[in-house]
GROMACS .gro file of C-alpha atoms in nm:
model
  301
    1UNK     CA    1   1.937  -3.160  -0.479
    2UNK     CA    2   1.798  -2.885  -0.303
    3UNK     CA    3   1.869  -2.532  -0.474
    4UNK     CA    4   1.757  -2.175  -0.478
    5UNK     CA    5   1.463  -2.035  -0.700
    6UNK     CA    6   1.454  -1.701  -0.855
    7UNK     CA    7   1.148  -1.524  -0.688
    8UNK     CA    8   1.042  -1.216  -0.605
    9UNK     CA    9   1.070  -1.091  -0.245
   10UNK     CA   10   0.904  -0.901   0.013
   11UNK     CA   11   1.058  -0.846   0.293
   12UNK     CA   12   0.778  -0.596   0.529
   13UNK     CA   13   0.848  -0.487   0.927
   14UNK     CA   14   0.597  -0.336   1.154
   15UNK     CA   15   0.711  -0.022   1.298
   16UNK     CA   16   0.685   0.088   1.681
   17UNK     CA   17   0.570  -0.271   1.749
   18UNK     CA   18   0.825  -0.302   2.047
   19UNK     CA   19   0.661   0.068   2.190
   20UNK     CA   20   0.324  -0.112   2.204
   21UNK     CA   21   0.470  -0.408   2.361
   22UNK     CA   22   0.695  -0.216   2.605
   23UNK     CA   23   0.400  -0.013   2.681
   24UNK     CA   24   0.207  -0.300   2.819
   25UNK     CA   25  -0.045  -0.331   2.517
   26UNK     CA   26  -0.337  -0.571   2.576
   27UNK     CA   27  -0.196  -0.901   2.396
   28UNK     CA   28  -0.498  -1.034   2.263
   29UNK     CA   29  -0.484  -0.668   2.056
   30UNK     CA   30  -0.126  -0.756   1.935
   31UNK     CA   31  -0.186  -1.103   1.799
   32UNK     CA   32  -0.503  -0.957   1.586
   33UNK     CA   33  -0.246  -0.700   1.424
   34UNK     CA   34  -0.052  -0.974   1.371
   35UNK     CA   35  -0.327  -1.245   1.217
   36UNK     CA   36  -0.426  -0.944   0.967
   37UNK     CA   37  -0.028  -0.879   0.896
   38UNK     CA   38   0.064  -1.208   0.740
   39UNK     CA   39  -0.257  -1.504   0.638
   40UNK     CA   40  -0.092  -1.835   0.563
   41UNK     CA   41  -0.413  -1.937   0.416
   42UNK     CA   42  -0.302  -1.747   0.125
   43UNK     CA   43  -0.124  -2.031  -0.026
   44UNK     CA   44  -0.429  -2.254   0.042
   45UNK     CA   45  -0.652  -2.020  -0.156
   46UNK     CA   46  -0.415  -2.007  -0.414
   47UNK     CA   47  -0.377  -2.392  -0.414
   48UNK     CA   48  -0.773  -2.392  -0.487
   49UNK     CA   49  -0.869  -2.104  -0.700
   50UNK     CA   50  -0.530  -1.959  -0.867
   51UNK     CA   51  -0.434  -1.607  -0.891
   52UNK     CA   52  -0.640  -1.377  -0.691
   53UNK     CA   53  -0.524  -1.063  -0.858
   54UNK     CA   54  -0.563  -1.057  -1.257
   55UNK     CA   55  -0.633  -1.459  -1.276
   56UNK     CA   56  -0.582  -1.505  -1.640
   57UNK     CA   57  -0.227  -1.328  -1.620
   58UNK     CA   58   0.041  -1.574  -1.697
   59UNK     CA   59   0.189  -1.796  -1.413
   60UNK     CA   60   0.407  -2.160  -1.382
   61UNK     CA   61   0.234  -2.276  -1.108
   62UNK     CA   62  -0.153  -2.234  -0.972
   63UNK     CA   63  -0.014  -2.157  -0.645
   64UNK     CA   64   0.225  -1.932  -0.750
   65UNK     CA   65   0.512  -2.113  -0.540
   66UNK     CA   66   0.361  -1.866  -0.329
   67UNK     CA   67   0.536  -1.869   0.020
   68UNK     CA   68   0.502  -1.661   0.376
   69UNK     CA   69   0.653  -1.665   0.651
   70UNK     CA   70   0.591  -1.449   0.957
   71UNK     CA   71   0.825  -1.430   1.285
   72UNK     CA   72   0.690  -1.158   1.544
   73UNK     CA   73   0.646  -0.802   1.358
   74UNK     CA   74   0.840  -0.951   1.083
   75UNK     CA   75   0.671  -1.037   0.752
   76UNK     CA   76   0.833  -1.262   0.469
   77UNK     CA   77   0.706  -1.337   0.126
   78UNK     CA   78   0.808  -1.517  -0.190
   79UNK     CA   79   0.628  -1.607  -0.536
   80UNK     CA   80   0.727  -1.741  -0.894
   81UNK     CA   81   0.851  -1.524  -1.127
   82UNK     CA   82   0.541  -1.472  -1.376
   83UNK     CA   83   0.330  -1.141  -1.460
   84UNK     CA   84   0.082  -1.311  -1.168
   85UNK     CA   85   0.297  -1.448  -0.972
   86UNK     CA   86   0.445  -1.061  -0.939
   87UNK     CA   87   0.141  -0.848  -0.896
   88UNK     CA   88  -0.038  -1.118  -0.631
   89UNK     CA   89   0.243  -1.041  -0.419
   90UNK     CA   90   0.249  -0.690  -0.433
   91UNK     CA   91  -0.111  -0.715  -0.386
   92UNK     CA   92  -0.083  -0.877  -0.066
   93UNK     CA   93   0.187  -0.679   0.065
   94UNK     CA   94  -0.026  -0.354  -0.042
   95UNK     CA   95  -0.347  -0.521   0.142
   96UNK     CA   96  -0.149  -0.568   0.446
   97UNK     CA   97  -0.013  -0.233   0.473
   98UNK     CA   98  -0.377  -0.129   0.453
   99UNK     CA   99  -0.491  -0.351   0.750
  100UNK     CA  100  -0.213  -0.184   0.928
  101UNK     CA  101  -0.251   0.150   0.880
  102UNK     CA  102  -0.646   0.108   0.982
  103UNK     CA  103  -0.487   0.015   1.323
  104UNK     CA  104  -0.258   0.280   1.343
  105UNK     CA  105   0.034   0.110   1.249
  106UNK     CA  106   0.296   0.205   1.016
  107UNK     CA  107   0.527  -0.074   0.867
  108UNK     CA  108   0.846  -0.066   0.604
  109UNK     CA  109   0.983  -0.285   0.364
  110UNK     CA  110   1.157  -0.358   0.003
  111UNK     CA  111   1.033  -0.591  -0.272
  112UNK     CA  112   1.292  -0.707  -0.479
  113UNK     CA  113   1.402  -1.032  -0.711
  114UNK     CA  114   1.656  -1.286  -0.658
  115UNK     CA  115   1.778  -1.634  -0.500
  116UNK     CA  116   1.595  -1.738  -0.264
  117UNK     CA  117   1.510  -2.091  -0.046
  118UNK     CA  118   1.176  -2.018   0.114
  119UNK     CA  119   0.983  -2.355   0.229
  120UNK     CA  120   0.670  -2.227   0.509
  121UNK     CA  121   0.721  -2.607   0.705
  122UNK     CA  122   0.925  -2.571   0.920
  123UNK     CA  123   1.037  -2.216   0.806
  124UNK     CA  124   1.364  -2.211   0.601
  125UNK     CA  125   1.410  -1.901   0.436
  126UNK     CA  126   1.800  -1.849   0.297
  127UNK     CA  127   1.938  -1.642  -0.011
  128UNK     CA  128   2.100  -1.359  -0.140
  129UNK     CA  129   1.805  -1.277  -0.278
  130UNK     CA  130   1.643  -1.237   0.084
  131UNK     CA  131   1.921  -1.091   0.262
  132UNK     CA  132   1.919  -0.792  -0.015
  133UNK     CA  133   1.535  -0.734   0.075
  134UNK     CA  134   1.652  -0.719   0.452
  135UNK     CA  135   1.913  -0.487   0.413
  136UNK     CA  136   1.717  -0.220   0.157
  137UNK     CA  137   1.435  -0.265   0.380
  138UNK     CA  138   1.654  -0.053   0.684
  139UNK     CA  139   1.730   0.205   0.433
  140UNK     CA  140   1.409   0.256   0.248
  141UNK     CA  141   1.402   0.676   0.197
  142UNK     CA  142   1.081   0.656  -0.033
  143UNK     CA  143   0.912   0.977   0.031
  144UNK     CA  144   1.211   1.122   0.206
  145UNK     CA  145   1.135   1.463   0.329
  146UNK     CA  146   1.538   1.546   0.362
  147UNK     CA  147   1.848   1.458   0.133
  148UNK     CA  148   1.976   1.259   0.406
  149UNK     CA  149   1.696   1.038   0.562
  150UNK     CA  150   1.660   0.696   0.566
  151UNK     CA  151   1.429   0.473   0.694
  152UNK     CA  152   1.130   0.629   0.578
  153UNK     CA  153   0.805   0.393   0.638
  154UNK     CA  154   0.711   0.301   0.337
  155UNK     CA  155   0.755  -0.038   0.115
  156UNK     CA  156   1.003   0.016  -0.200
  157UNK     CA  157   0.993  -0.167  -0.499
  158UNK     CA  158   1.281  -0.212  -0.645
  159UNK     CA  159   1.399  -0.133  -1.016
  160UNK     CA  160   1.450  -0.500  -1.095
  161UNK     CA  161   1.064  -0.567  -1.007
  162UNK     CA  162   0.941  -0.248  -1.234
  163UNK     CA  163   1.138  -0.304  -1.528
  164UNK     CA  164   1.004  -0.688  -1.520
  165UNK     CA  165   0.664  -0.517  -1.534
  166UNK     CA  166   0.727  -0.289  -1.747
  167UNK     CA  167   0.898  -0.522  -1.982
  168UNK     CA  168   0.542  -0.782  -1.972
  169UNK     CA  169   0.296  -0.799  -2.201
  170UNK     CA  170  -0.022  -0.819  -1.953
  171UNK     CA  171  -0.196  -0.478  -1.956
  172UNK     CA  172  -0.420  -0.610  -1.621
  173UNK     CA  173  -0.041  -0.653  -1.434
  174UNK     CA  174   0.072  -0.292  -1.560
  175UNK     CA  175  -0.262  -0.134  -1.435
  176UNK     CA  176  -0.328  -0.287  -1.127
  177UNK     CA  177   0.106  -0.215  -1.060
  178UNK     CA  178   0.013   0.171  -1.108
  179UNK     CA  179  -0.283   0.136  -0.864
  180UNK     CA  180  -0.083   0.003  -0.579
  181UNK     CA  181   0.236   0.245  -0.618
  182UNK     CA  182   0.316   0.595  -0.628
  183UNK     CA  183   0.673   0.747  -0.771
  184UNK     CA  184   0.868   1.011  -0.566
  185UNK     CA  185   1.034   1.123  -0.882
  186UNK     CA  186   1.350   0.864  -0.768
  187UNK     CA  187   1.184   0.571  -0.640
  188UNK     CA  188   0.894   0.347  -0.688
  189UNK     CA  189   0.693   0.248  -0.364
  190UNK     CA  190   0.339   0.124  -0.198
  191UNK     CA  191   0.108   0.373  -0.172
  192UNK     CA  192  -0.216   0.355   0.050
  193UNK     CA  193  -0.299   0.745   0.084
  194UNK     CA  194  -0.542   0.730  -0.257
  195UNK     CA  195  -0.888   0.912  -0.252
  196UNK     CA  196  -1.177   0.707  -0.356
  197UNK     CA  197  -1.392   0.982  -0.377
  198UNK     CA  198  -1.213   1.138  -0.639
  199UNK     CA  199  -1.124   0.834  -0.846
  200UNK     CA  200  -1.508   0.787  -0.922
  201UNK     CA  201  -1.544   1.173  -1.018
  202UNK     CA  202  -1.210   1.133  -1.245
  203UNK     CA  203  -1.363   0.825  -1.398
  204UNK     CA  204  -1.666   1.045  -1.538
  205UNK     CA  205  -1.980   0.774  -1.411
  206UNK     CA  206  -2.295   0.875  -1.343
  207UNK     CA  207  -2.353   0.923  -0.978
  208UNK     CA  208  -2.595   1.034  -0.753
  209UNK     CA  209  -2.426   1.355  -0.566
  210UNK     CA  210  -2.593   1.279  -0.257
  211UNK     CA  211  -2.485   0.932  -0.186
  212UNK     CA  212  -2.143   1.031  -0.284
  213UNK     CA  213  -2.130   1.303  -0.086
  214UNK     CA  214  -2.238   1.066   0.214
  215UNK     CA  215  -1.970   0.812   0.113
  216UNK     CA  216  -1.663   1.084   0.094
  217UNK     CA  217  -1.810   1.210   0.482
  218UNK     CA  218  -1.747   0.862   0.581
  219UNK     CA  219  -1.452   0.769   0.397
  220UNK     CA  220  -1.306   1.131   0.564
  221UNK     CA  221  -1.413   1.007   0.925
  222UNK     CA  222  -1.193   0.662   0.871
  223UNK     CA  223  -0.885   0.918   0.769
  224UNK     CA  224  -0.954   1.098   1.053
  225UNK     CA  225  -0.973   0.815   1.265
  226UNK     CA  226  -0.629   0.654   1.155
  227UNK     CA  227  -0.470   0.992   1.208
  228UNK     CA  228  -0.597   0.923   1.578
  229UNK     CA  229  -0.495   0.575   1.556
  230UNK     CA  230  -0.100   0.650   1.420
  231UNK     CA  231  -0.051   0.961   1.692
  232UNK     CA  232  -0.145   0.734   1.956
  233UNK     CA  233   0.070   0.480   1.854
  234UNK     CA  234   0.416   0.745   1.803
  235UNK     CA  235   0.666   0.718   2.107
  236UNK     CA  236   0.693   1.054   2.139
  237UNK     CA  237   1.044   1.041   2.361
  238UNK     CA  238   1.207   0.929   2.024
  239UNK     CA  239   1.261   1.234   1.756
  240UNK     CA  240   1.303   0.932   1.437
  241UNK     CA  241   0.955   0.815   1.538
  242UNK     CA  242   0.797   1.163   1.579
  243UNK     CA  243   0.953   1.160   1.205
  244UNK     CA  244   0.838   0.835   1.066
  245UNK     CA  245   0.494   0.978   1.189
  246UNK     CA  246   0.470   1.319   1.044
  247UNK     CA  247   0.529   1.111   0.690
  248UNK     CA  248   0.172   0.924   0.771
  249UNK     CA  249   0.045   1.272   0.885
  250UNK     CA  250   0.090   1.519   0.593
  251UNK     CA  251  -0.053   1.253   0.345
  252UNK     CA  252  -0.377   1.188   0.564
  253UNK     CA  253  -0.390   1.514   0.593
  254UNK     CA  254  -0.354   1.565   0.230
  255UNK     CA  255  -0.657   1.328   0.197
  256UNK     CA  256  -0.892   1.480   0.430
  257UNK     CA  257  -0.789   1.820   0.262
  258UNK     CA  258  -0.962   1.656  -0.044
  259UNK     CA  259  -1.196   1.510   0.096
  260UNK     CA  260  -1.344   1.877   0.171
  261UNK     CA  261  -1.232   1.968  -0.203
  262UNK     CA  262  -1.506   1.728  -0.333
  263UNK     CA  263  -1.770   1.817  -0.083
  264UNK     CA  264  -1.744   2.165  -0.274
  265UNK     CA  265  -1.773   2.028  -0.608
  266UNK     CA  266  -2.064   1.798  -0.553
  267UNK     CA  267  -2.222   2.140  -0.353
  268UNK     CA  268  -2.124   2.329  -0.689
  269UNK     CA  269  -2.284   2.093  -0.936
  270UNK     CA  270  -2.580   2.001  -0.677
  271UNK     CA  271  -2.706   2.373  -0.786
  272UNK     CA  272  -2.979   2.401  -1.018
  273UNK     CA  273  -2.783   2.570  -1.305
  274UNK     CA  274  -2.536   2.352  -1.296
  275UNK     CA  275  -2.637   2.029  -1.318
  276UNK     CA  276  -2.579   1.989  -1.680
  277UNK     CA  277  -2.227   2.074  -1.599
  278UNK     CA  278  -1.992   1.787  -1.488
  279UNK     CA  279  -1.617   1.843  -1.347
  280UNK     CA  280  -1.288   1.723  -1.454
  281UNK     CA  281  -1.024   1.747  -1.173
  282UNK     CA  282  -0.664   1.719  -1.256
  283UNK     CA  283  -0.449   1.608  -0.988
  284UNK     CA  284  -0.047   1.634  -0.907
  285UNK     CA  285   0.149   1.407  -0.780
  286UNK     CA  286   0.088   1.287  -0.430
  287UNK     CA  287   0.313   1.448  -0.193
  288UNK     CA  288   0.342   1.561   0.170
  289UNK     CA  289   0.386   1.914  -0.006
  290UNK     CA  290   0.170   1.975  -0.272
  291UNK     CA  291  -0.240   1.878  -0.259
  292UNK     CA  292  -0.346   1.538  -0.423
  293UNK     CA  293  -0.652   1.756  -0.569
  294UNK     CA  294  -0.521   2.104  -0.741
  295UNK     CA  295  -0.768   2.174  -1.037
  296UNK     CA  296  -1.155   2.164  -1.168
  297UNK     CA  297  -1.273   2.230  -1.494
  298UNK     CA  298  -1.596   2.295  -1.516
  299UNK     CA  299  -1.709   2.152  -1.910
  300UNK     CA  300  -2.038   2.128  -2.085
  301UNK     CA  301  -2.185   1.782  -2.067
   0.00000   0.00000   0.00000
């Protein structure tokens, strides 16, 4: 008898897609957004090598009952419920909002937990479980800038998939969770605007300054250019996408604002008399208003 599994959900939707359709966008353009969006092969991989993400977490089946399901803009996915059945799926969902936002596309969605009946051939997907990530997914306000909006584009996780975390004993899950999200001080989401640059100087590694500082130029020229990439892709006739926009905006602009932080502190400790001096930046919490990179401490190697 066929029944519902308990799985965790993802339920993901590119915004402004029907802009850059109305606009008369080059197709061939549209389908490559869309092959990077959602990669059946996934599940293929999966079937092959296991987990992808933290492959000696727990799980109940190699493939992770891993399911996906795309239709248009839309993106659907399901796995088991197990510490790597969890975190492979937020991983994906995290990697594709990546992919999107290097093509100057915003997207938003809500991962939750509950009944679903997800098959990929042909595509059944039915459930409470699913028609709770569809509704959240309209009323995401992650990030929200006022009381009252909604919609915001980001991806929420919901309570139900952080206390499972939270609650498992796999310390790769619970690190690799607090790499992918960032909290609003309400909510737990996907977060993609994280600097590199100053993850290696946190971590304390040697480095050579000059090939860092080379790497941070670049990694500040790919901000730059997704900026470029997300204006051009805002219908500007329509105040809520201005909106969803400026979001994207003040946190890429936040980034490249660091980016120029750490070009001063590798010029600082590139001096002479301070090269036996190495710097320990504290940082805030990520937010449209406040600078990712606030402090440097200067200490004695």
């Amino acid at each position: 008898m066929t029944e519902y599994k308990d799985k965790f959900i993802a339920f993901i939707d590119i915004l402004g897609f029907k802009f850059l359709v109305d606009k008369g966008s080059n197709l061939d353009e549209i389908i490559k957004i869309l092959k990077e969006f959602g990669n059946p092969a996934i599940r293929k991989t999966l079937e092959k090598h296991g987990p992808i993400v933290c492959p000696k977490s727990k799980y109940l089946q190699i493939d992770l009952d891993f399911n996906l399901t795309q239709i248009s803009d839309c993106l659907i996915v399901s796995s088991e419920v197990s510490p790597a059945g969890v975190i492979n799926l937020l991983h994906h969902c995290w990697g594709a909002q990546i992919k999107l936002l290097q093509n100057g596309f915003m997207c938003r969605g809500y991962i939750t937990r509950g009944k679903i009946y997800h098959i990929d051939e042909p595509p059944y997907i039915i459930g409470p479980g699913y028609q709770r990530a569809c509704l959240k997914e309209k009323v995401v306000s992650l990030f929200k800038n006022d009381a009252d909006e909604e919609g915001t584009p980001f991806v929420e996780v919901d309570p139900l998939v952080s206390e499972y975390i939270d609650q498992c004993d796999d310390n790769c899950v619970k690190a690799m969770f607090d790499r992918y999200v960032n909290n609003d001080g309400n909510s737990k989401g996907l977060f993609v605007f994280k600097h590199s640059a100053i993850s290696f100087l946190l971590s304390g590694s040697v480095f050579n300054l000059e090939q860092l500082k080379q790497s941070n130029k670049i990694f500040r020229s790919s901000l730059e250019n997704n900026k470029e990439q997300i204006i051009a892709k805002i219908d500007m006739k329509k105040e809520d996408a201005i909106q969803k926009g400026k979001h994207y905006i003040d946190f890429l602009n936040d980034q490249i604002a660091a980016t120029h932080q750490v070009d001063k502190i590798i010029d600082y400790l590139s001096m002479d008399e301070n090269r036996h001096y190495y710097c320990k930046i504290g940082n805030k919490k990520a937010t449209a208003s406040s600078p990712i990179m606030d402090t440097k401490q200067c200490l004695i190697k």
